[in-house]
Amino acid sequence: MPSSKTREVSISALLLAVTLVCVAAVLLITVYLMWAGLPAISEIGLGNFLLGKEWASTSSNPKFGILPFILTSVYGTFGAILIGVPIGIGAAVFLSKIAKGPVKRILTSAIDILAGIPSVIYGLIGMLTLVPGIRKLFGLPDGASLLAAIIVLAVMILPSIIKLSAVALDSVPKEYEEASLALGSTPMEAYLHVSIPAARSGIIASIVLGIGRAIGEAMAIMMVSGNVANMPSLFGSVRFLTTAIASEMSYSSGLQRQALFSIALVLFAFIMIVNALLHLILKKGKKHE
Amino acid sequence: MGMSIVLAGGAKEKASVSTDGSTSMEKVIGALGEAFMNQNPGIKFTYNPTGSGSGISAVKEGRCDIGLSSRALNDSEIAEGLNQTVLAYDGISIVVNNSNPVTGLSIEQLALIFTGKIANWKEVGGNDQTIVVIGREAGSGTRDGFETITGTKESCLYRQELTSTGDVIASISQNPAAIGYASLSSVKDTVKTLKVDGVIPSEQSIADETYKIQRPFIMVTSNARTLSPSAQAFFDFAMSAGTESIISNAGAVDAK
Amino acid sequence: MNRRQAAGICSRILVLASATIVIAILAFIICEVVGRGAGSLTWQLISTTPSYLNGTIGILPDIANTIYLLLFSLVLALPIGVISAIYLTEYAHPGKIESCIEFAIETLSGIPSIIYGLVGMLVFCQLFNFKTSLAAGACTLAIMNIPTVIRTVQESLKTVPQSYREGALALGSGKGHTIWTVVLPNAIDGIMSGCILSAGRVTSESAALLFTAGFAHSLVPLSEALSSPGASLSVALYVYAKEQGEFGVAFAIAIMLLIITFLINLAAMMIAKAKKKQI
């Protein structure tokens, strides 16, 4: 019947229109960031902006070099991955292959709860326990440092690394491990030499996701890292791309404000690259299956 | 889209006063706002603690009715059509950790410490510890006041740059070697206040200007926009004679 | 003991240690928060508004603001998310538009919350002229949560057996009618999961709200809520800890947030269990 067919088509079109909200949102975000961020970059000069070592946004002779922030974000993320990935994969192996029954349930719940804890709580505990702890442990004048931020970030990305790696390990066909055992390996050796390599695309995906989270975190690390625009040093007070935006945004004006949007644009570009990487890895992983 | 029109229209019609700016003024403005609302139940008063620089931009861009700043406007801001009315005077306390044995410093010593030329507490009579210099973010009125009076503008070396007076106090209370500046009205007994050139900051020493490190709390309005009746009512209330006790209870010195 | 056995024992220990570290971290967080916050979690704190004249702190406005944000953002995100999920599972054919939409959803879920806050400020506070308000905050949060809702509802729709749809169609029902009366009711668990996960995100989000909803602490009734600025519990925690140094209050709020996180987790688990029983 023509009327019900047109009704079906119009329902379909309506639903599509609503679904396109997502596409519109992404376009809006990209367009706005570019519109807000490009003017400052063109005025400051791309080279000066990305590679300049000095950020002095409110001085009488303002400098807008964001290399300190870029390097701090990179080192911070790298440090968080260095600590988080081994612990994460180890816990994932335990969760997926060794834990049984109540232990498995408790561990799964613990990881889910950790994943849901608001970042400000991590920042709060970091501020009052980790920062004085680092100060006393290393005999530093002040514990608010890159190290504190790295530890907080590592803890925050652990849950997602564990969850995704565990899922990847779960989906390794049992025959692989059984074949390894049949050839005389211990269970642990089977997990290390057979399961992990077989699950590598899922594990790498979890790491890339962790990288994305670490680069994008702002609140928690703002509470523990000291917030001065220095070139990164492990025990020094540092500012990340995210905290650079957050600390100056509320009172900025003019070129300084536009420069902050440019930082956001750079951050966005980083995230897009990381997401594209994730997409490629997952696609490659699907091809293998 | 329709919702935004309804919302925007609705917001304009409600009787409200929005203020935005200095975090140092929080106690004073908060107390004034609360007293104002108690006297005028139909008007809603809001205060957004974002920092002096932010408050000035907010009133300039029309995002709030009255901007709050803990430093005087500079020439370019006045040229952009902004007015300042002094509400009160506030001392900038120099604070250290409660465990620090030092009791006072001179302005010259402060300048040397904050620019990094004196790096250890033992050089000024304290323990053998590296001095941890804590300051405010670049748009802070408190920072501007301190750096102007000590002559250290753009040459301070901070270990941490925090975004509010309360944060500075909290950080110093946790680090035995820290020193920083904070609004007198916010200082609690969690930190120790130093004498500057032998004078301890108090209502008296600020009023007779023997305590040198002080700055005005100002309300900023824009020439481009007349204040709404509610905003004007708050403005007049704040400047009226009856608010003296509120202001001094909040720790500042009334300007009238 | 030879090298192989030693390596085996080593790796077992390391793997066990990793799992223990995870549990230890959670235990540490809970102990710290409860230990430092229990003393400040009084009835007065939860049920009053802050007063400068009396020098007291109360987080009732923040609790109210969090509830308002939850309500408004879910009202926006749920319909859009459910409709999009329905379109993607029931109507869409693989093609350019579909991959475009999938790419958009993946991108949206990866964007850091501070960028959402920034763009939210530009778009909702300035362009749409919401000013700093709960409305701007709710809109920003809604966009952040739409991908989550889409994913959970999609998962749930996929588990509805194709035979249900074919049966309904065979009986003469149109496609839209089938979805509304047969498919959707069986996918309620997905919608509820999406709801709960979004609720979790709303309560724990802070960076996206700082510049969009502000941090005012006044108690407003529902009718005015959309147009007023307000701090949610997470934002309030940040402000009390970082800007006022009121650590007791901050930890008390942290206790409340932990309880909310725990309850959300419990709810999600119960939904998953109910779904398993159903199958």
GROMACS .gro file of N, CA and C in nm, chain B residues 11-132:
model
  366
  300ALA      N    1   1.561   3.435   3.143
  300ALA     CA    2   1.669   3.478   3.230
  300ALA      C    3   1.673   3.629   3.243
  301LYS      N    4   1.642   3.697   3.135
  301LYS     CA    5   1.654   3.843   3.142
  301LYS      C    6   1.547   3.900   3.234
  302GLU      N    7   1.431   3.836   3.241
  302GLU     CA    8   1.323   3.899   3.316
  302GLU      C    9   1.337   3.878   3.466
  303LYS      N   10   1.408   3.775   3.509
  303LYS     CA   11   1.419   3.749   3.652
  303LYS      C   12   1.502   3.856   3.719
  304ALA      N   13   1.465   3.890   3.847
  304ALA     CA   14   1.544   3.989   3.918
  304ALA      C   15   1.669   3.920   3.970
  305SER      N   16   1.785   3.957   3.914
  305SER     CA   17   1.907   3.892   3.960
  305SER      C   18   2.024   3.985   3.945
  306VAL      N   19   2.125   3.957   4.027
  306VAL     CA   20   2.252   4.027   4.019
  306VAL      C   21   2.359   3.922   4.001
  307SER      N   22   2.439   3.935   3.896
  307SER     CA   23   2.548   3.838   3.881
  307SER      C   24   2.680   3.910   3.897
  308THR      N   25   2.764   3.854   3.985
  308THR     CA   26   2.898   3.910   4.001
  308THR      C   27   3.000   3.802   3.969
  309ASP      N   28   3.118   3.846   3.928
  309ASP     CA   29   3.216   3.752   3.879
  309ASP      C   30   3.354   3.810   3.906
  310GLY      N   31   3.447   3.728   3.957
  310GLY     CA   32   3.584   3.781   3.965
  310GLY      C   33   3.663   3.729   4.082
  311SER      N   34   3.731   3.822   4.147
  311SER     CA   35   3.838   3.791   4.242
  311SER      C   36   3.803   3.682   4.343
  312THR      N   37   3.896   3.587   4.356
  312THR     CA   38   3.873   3.483   4.457
  312THR      C   39   3.903   3.535   4.596
  313SER      N   40   3.991   3.638   4.605
  313SER     CA   41   4.022   3.692   4.737
  313SER      C   42   3.901   3.760   4.799
  314MET      N   43   3.813   3.810   4.715
  314MET     CA   44   3.699   3.884   4.766
  314MET      C   45   3.585   3.792   4.807
  315GLU      N   46   3.608   3.662   4.801
  315GLU     CA   47   3.495   3.570   4.818
  315GLU      C   48   3.420   3.590   4.950
  316LYS      N   49   3.497   3.600   5.059
  316LYS     CA   50   3.428   3.612   5.188
  316LYS      C   51   3.348   3.741   5.194
  317VAL      N   52   3.411   3.850   5.150
  317VAL     CA   53   3.344   3.980   5.159
  317VAL      C   54   3.220   3.981   5.072
  318ILE      N   55   3.235   3.944   4.946
  318ILE     CA   56   3.123   3.946   4.854
  318ILE      C   57   3.018   3.844   4.894
  319GLY      N   58   3.063   3.730   4.940
  319GLY     CA   59   2.967   3.628   4.981
  319GLY      C   60   2.880   3.678   5.095
  320ALA      N   61   2.944   3.741   5.195
  320ALA     CA   62   2.868   3.791   5.308
  320ALA      C   63   2.774   3.903   5.265
  321LEU      N   64   2.824   3.995   5.182
  321LEU     CA   65   2.739   4.104   5.134
  321LEU      C   66   2.621   4.050   5.054
  322GLY      N   67   2.650   3.954   4.968
  322GLY     CA   68   2.544   3.897   4.885
  322GLY      C   69   2.437   3.831   4.969
  323GLU      N   70   2.483   3.757   5.071
  323GLU     CA   71   2.386   3.686   5.156
  323GLU      C   72   2.300   3.785   5.232
  324ALA      N   73   2.365   3.889   5.289
  324ALA     CA   74   2.289   3.989   5.363
  324ALA      C   75   2.192   4.060   5.270
  325PHE      N   76   2.236   4.087   5.146
  325PHE     CA   77   2.150   4.154   5.049
  325PHE      C   78   2.028   4.069   5.018
  326MET      N   79   2.051   3.939   4.999
  326MET     CA   80   1.938   3.850   4.967
  326MET      C   81   1.844   3.838   5.086
  327ASN      N   82   1.899   3.842   5.208
  327ASN     CA   83   1.812   3.837   5.325
  327ASN      C   84   1.720   3.958   5.330
  328GLN      N   85   1.775   4.074   5.286
  328GLN     CA   86   1.693   4.195   5.288
  328GLN      C   87   1.601   4.205   5.167
  329ASN      N   88   1.639   4.145   5.057
  329ASN     CA   89   1.561   4.154   4.933
  329ASN      C   90   1.531   4.015   4.882
  330PRO      N   91   1.431   3.949   4.939
  330PRO     CA   92   1.408   3.808   4.906
  330PRO      C   93   1.375   3.781   4.759
  331GLY      N   94   1.334   3.882   4.683
  331GLY     CA   95   1.297   3.851   4.545
  331GLY      C   96   1.413   3.853   4.448
  332ILE      N   97   1.530   3.898   4.496
  332ILE     CA   98   1.641   3.916   4.403
  332ILE      C   99   1.744   3.806   4.429
  333LYS      N  100   1.793   3.748   4.319
  333LYS     CA  101   1.891   3.640   4.335
  333LYS      C  102   2.030   3.694   4.309
  334PHE      N  103   2.120   3.667   4.401
  334PHE     CA  104   2.257   3.715   4.388
  334PHE      C  105   2.349   3.597   4.361
  335THR      N  106   2.431   3.609   4.258
  335THR     CA  107   2.528   3.501   4.233
  335THR      C  108   2.669   3.558   4.223
  336TYR      N  109   2.763   3.475   4.264
  336TYR     CA  110   2.904   3.514   4.260
  336TYR      C  111   2.982   3.397   4.202
  337ASN      N  112   3.060   3.426   4.101
  337ASN     CA  113   3.141   3.325   4.037
  337ASN      C  114   3.288   3.354   4.067
  338PRO      N  115   3.354   3.271   4.148
  338PRO     CA  116   3.493   3.303   4.184
  338PRO      C  117   3.590   3.257   4.076
  339THR      N  118   3.626   3.345   3.986
  339THR     CA  119   3.711   3.303   3.875
  339THR      C  120   3.844   3.376   3.870
  340GLY      N  121   3.863   3.478   3.955
  340GLY     CA  122   3.991   3.551   3.947
  340GLY      C  123   3.967   3.693   3.898
  341SER      N  124   4.052   3.786   3.945
  341SER     CA  125   4.031   3.928   3.913
  341SER      C  126   4.030   3.953   3.762
  342GLY      N  127   4.132   3.898   3.692
  342GLY     CA  128   4.138   3.921   3.547
  342GLY      C  129   4.012   3.872   3.479
  343SER      N  130   3.964   3.757   3.523
  343SER     CA  131   3.845   3.700   3.462
  343SER      C  132   3.722   3.786   3.489
  344GLY      N  133   3.711   3.840   3.612
  344GLY     CA  134   3.596   3.923   3.645
  344GLY      C  135   3.592   4.047   3.559
  345ILE      N  136   3.710   4.105   3.535
  345ILE     CA  137   3.715   4.226   3.453
  345ILE      C  138   3.670   4.193   3.310
  346SER      N  139   3.721   4.080   3.255
  346SER     CA  140   3.675   4.045   3.118
  346SER      C  141   3.527   4.017   3.117
  347ALA      N  142   3.477   3.953   3.224
  347ALA     CA  143   3.336   3.916   3.224
  347ALA      C  144   3.246   4.038   3.218
  348VAL      N  145   3.279   4.142   3.297
  348VAL     CA  146   3.192   4.259   3.294
  348VAL      C  147   3.211   4.336   3.164
  349LYS      N  148   3.332   4.330   3.109
  349LYS     CA  149   3.354   4.399   2.982
  349LYS      C  150   3.273   4.334   2.871
  350GLU      N  151   3.265   4.200   2.873
  350GLU     CA  152   3.193   4.129   2.768
  350GLU      C  153   3.045   4.115   2.798
  351GLY      N  154   3.002   4.169   2.911
  351GLY     CA  155   2.860   4.163   2.941
  351GLY      C  156   2.813   4.030   2.996
  352ARG      N  157   2.906   3.948   3.044
  352ARG     CA  158   2.864   3.817   3.095
  352ARG      C  159   2.823   3.824   3.240
  353CYS      N  160   2.846   3.938   3.305
  353CYS     CA  161   2.797   3.952   3.441
  353CYS      C  162   2.762   4.099   3.462
  354ASP      N  163   2.689   4.126   3.573
  354ASP     CA  164   2.650   4.264   3.598
  354ASP      C  165   2.765   4.346   3.655
  355ILE      N  166   2.826   4.291   3.761
  355ILE     CA  167   2.933   4.364   3.829
  355ILE      C  168   3.056   4.276   3.834
  356GLY      N  169   3.170   4.331   3.791
  356GLY     CA  170   3.294   4.256   3.800
  356GLY      C  171   3.363   4.287   3.932
  357LEU      N  172   3.440   4.190   3.981
  357LEU     CA  173   3.509   4.210   4.108
  357LEU      C  174   3.658   4.194   4.085
  358SER      N  175   3.734   4.289   4.136
  358SER     CA  176   3.878   4.278   4.116
  358SER      C  177   3.950   4.316   4.243
  359SER      N  178   4.060   4.245   4.272
  359SER     CA  179   4.139   4.279   4.390
  359SER      C  180   4.263   4.356   4.351
  360ARG      N  181   4.255   4.427   4.239
  360ARG     CA  182   4.360   4.522   4.202
  360ARG      C  183   4.292   4.636   4.129
  361ALA      N  184   4.357   4.752   4.125
  361ALA     CA  185   4.298   4.865   4.054
  361ALA      C  186   4.303   4.839   3.905
  362LEU      N  187   4.211   4.900   3.832
  362LEU     CA  188   4.213   4.884   3.687
  362LEU      C  189   4.335   4.953   3.630
  363ASN      N  190   4.391   4.896   3.524
  363ASN     CA  191   4.501   4.967   3.460
  363ASN      C  192   4.447   5.059   3.351
  364ASP      N  193   4.537   5.138   3.293
  364ASP     CA  194   4.493   5.243   3.201
  364ASP      C  195   4.417   5.187   3.082
  365SER      N  196   4.464   5.077   3.027
  365SER     CA  197   4.397   5.025   2.907
  365SER      C  198   4.256   4.979   2.941
  366GLU      N  199   4.238   4.925   3.063
  366GLU     CA  200   4.104   4.880   3.101
  366GLU      C  201   4.011   4.998   3.120
  367ILE      N  202   4.064   5.107   3.179
  367ILE     CA  203   3.980   5.225   3.195
  367ILE      C  204   3.946   5.282   3.058
  368ALA      N  205   4.042   5.278   2.968
  368ALA     CA  206   4.017   5.329   2.833
  368ALA      C  207   3.912   5.247   2.761
  369GLU      N  208   3.894   5.122   2.801
  369GLU     CA  209   3.792   5.039   2.735
  369GLU      C  210   3.654   5.064   2.792
  370GLY      N  211   3.641   5.164   2.879
  370GLY     CA  212   3.509   5.201   2.925
  370GLY      C  213   3.466   5.135   3.055
  371LEU      N  214   3.564   5.099   3.139
  371LEU     CA  215   3.528   5.036   3.265
  371LEU      C  216   3.546   5.134   3.381
  372ASN      N  217   3.453   5.125   3.480
  372ASN     CA  218   3.463   5.210   3.599
  372ASN      C  219   3.497   5.127   3.719
  373GLN      N  220   3.572   5.187   3.814
  373GLN     CA  221   3.601   5.114   3.937
  373GLN      C  222   3.551   5.192   4.057
  374THR      N  223   3.492   5.118   4.151
  374THR     CA  224   3.448   5.176   4.277
  374THR      C  225   3.511   5.095   4.389
  375VAL      N  226   3.585   5.165   4.477
  375VAL     CA  227   3.655   5.090   4.581
  375VAL      C  228   3.558   5.052   4.691
  376LEU      N  229   3.550   4.922   4.719
  376LEU     CA  230   3.458   4.870   4.819
  376LEU      C  231   3.529   4.859   4.954
  377ALA      N  232   3.653   4.811   4.951
  377ALA     CA  233   3.726   4.788   5.076
  377ALA      C  234   3.873   4.777   5.044
  378TYR      N  235   3.953   4.775   5.149
  378TYR     CA  236   4.096   4.749   5.132
  378TYR      C  237   4.131   4.617   5.196
  379ASP      N  238   4.221   4.547   5.134
  379ASP     CA  239   4.257   4.416   5.184
  379ASP      C  240   4.408   4.406   5.195
  380GLY      N  241   4.451   4.344   5.302
  380GLY     CA  242   4.595   4.322   5.313
  380GLY      C  243   4.633   4.194   5.245
  381ILE      N  244   4.752   4.191   5.187
  381ILE     CA  245   4.805   4.066   5.132
  381ILE      C  246   4.900   4.011   5.236
  382SER      N  247   4.860   3.902   5.298
  382SER     CA  248   4.945   3.843   5.401
  382SER      C  249   5.053   3.758   5.338
  383ILE      N  250   5.170   3.763   5.400
  383ILE     CA  251   5.275   3.670   5.359
  383ILE      C  252   5.267   3.554   5.457
  384VAL      N  253   5.242   3.436   5.403
  384VAL     CA  254   5.220   3.323   5.492
  384VAL      C  255   5.324   3.214   5.472
  385VAL      N  256   5.354   3.148   5.582
  385VAL     CA  257   5.444   3.033   5.578
  385VAL      C  258   5.380   2.922   5.660
  386ASN      N  259   5.441   2.806   5.655
  386ASN     CA  260   5.392   2.692   5.730
  386ASN      C  261   5.401   2.718   5.882
  387ASN      N  262   5.310   2.658   5.955
  387ASN     CA  263   5.309   2.679   6.100
  387ASN      C  264   5.437   2.636   6.169
  388SER      N  265   5.512   2.545   6.105
  388SER     CA  266   5.633   2.495   6.171
  388SER      C  267   5.754   2.582   6.141
  389ASN      N  268   5.736   2.686   6.062
  389ASN     CA  269   5.850   2.769   6.023
  389ASN      C  270   5.886   2.867   6.135
  390PRO      N  271   6.013   2.870   6.180
  390PRO     CA  272   6.050   2.957   6.292
  390PRO      C  273   6.062   3.105   6.258
  391VAL      N  274   6.071   3.138   6.128
  391VAL     CA  275   6.086   3.279   6.090
  391VAL      C  276   5.960   3.356   6.128
  392THR      N  277   5.979   3.479   6.180
  392THR     CA  278   5.860   3.555   6.221
  392THR      C  279   5.835   3.678   6.135
  393GLY      N  280   5.937   3.726   6.064
  393GLY     CA  281   5.913   3.844   5.983
  393GLY      C  282   6.021   3.861   5.877
  394LEU      N  283   5.986   3.932   5.772
  394LEU     CA  284   6.081   3.959   5.665
  394LEU      C  285   6.064   4.103   5.620
  395SER      N  286   6.166   4.157   5.552
  395SER     CA  287   6.152   4.291   5.495
  395SER      C  288   6.108   4.276   5.350
  396ILE      N  289   6.062   4.388   5.295
  396ILE     CA  290   6.016   4.382   5.156
  396ILE      C  291   6.131   4.344   5.063
  397GLU      N  292   6.251   4.395   5.094
  397GLU     CA  293   6.366   4.360   5.008
  397GLU      C  294   6.392   4.211   5.012
  398GLN      N  295   6.383   4.152   5.135
  398GLN     CA  296   6.405   4.008   5.146
  398GLN      C  297   6.299   3.931   5.067
  399LEU      N  298   6.173   3.978   5.075
  399LEU     CA  299   6.067   3.912   5.001
  399LEU      C  300   6.097   3.913   4.852
  400ALA      N  301   6.140   4.030   4.803
  400ALA     CA  302   6.170   4.038   4.660
  400ALA      C  303   6.279   3.939   4.622
  401LEU      N  304   6.383   3.929   4.706
  401LEU     CA  305   6.493   3.838   4.675
  401LEU      C  306   6.446   3.693   4.680
  402ILE      N  307   6.359   3.661   4.778
  402ILE     CA  308   6.312   3.523   4.787
  402ILE      C  309   6.228   3.487   4.666
  403PHE      N  310   6.134   3.576   4.631
  403PHE     CA  311   6.041   3.541   4.524
  403PHE      C  312   6.106   3.543   4.387
  404THR      N  313   6.220   3.615   4.373
  404THR     CA  314   6.287   3.609   4.244
  404THR      C  315   6.394   3.502   4.244
  405GLY      N  316   6.404   3.426   4.351
  405GLY     CA  317   6.495   3.312   4.353
  405GLY      C  318   6.636   3.345   4.398
  406LYS      N  319   6.663   3.471   4.435
  406LYS     CA  320   6.800   3.504   4.471
  406LYS      C  321   6.835   3.456   4.611
  407ILE      N  322   6.738   3.451   4.701
  407ILE     CA  323   6.760   3.383   4.829
  407ILE      C  324   6.688   3.249   4.817
  408ALA      N  325   6.762   3.139   4.827
  408ALA     CA  326   6.700   3.010   4.798
  408ALA      C  327   6.683   2.920   4.918
  409ASN      N  328   6.743   2.955   5.030
  409ASN     CA  329   6.737   2.866   5.145
  409ASN      C  330   6.690   2.945   5.267
  410TRP      N  331   6.606   2.882   5.346
  410TRP     CA  332   6.551   2.947   5.463
  410TRP      C  333   6.659   2.992   5.562
  411LYS      N  334   6.774   2.921   5.563
  411LYS     CA  335   6.872   2.957   5.665
  411LYS      C  336   6.932   3.094   5.639
  412GLU      N  337   6.920   3.145   5.513
  412GLU     CA  338   6.973   3.278   5.484
  412GLU      C  339   6.891   3.389   5.548
  413VAL      N  340   6.769   3.356   5.591
  413VAL     CA  341   6.687   3.459   5.656
  413VAL      C  342   6.653   3.419   5.799
  414GLY      N  343   6.731   3.328   5.854
  414GLY     CA  344   6.711   3.295   5.994
  414GLY      C  345   6.624   3.173   6.019
  415GLY      N  346   6.599   3.096   5.917
  415GLY     CA  347   6.515   2.979   5.938
  415GLY      C  348   6.595   2.850   5.933
  416ASN      N  349   6.524   2.739   5.906
  416ASN     CA  350   6.591   2.609   5.900
  416ASN      C  351   6.667   2.594   5.769
  417ASP      N  352   6.745   2.489   5.762
  417ASP     CA  353   6.822   2.464   5.640
  417ASP      C  354   6.733   2.387   5.541
  418GLN      N  355   6.650   2.459   5.472
  418GLN     CA  356   6.558   2.397   5.376
  418GLN      C  357   6.550   2.486   5.253
  419THR      N  358   6.536   2.424   5.137
  419THR     CA  359   6.514   2.503   5.015
  419THR      C  360   6.377   2.569   5.024
  420ILE      N  361   6.373   2.698   4.991
  420ILE     CA  362   6.246   2.769   4.998
  420ILE      C  363   6.158   2.728   4.879
  421VAL      N  364   6.033   2.693   4.910
  421VAL     CA  365   5.939   2.659   4.804
  421VAL      C  366   5.845   2.778   4.785
   0.00000   0.00000   0.00000
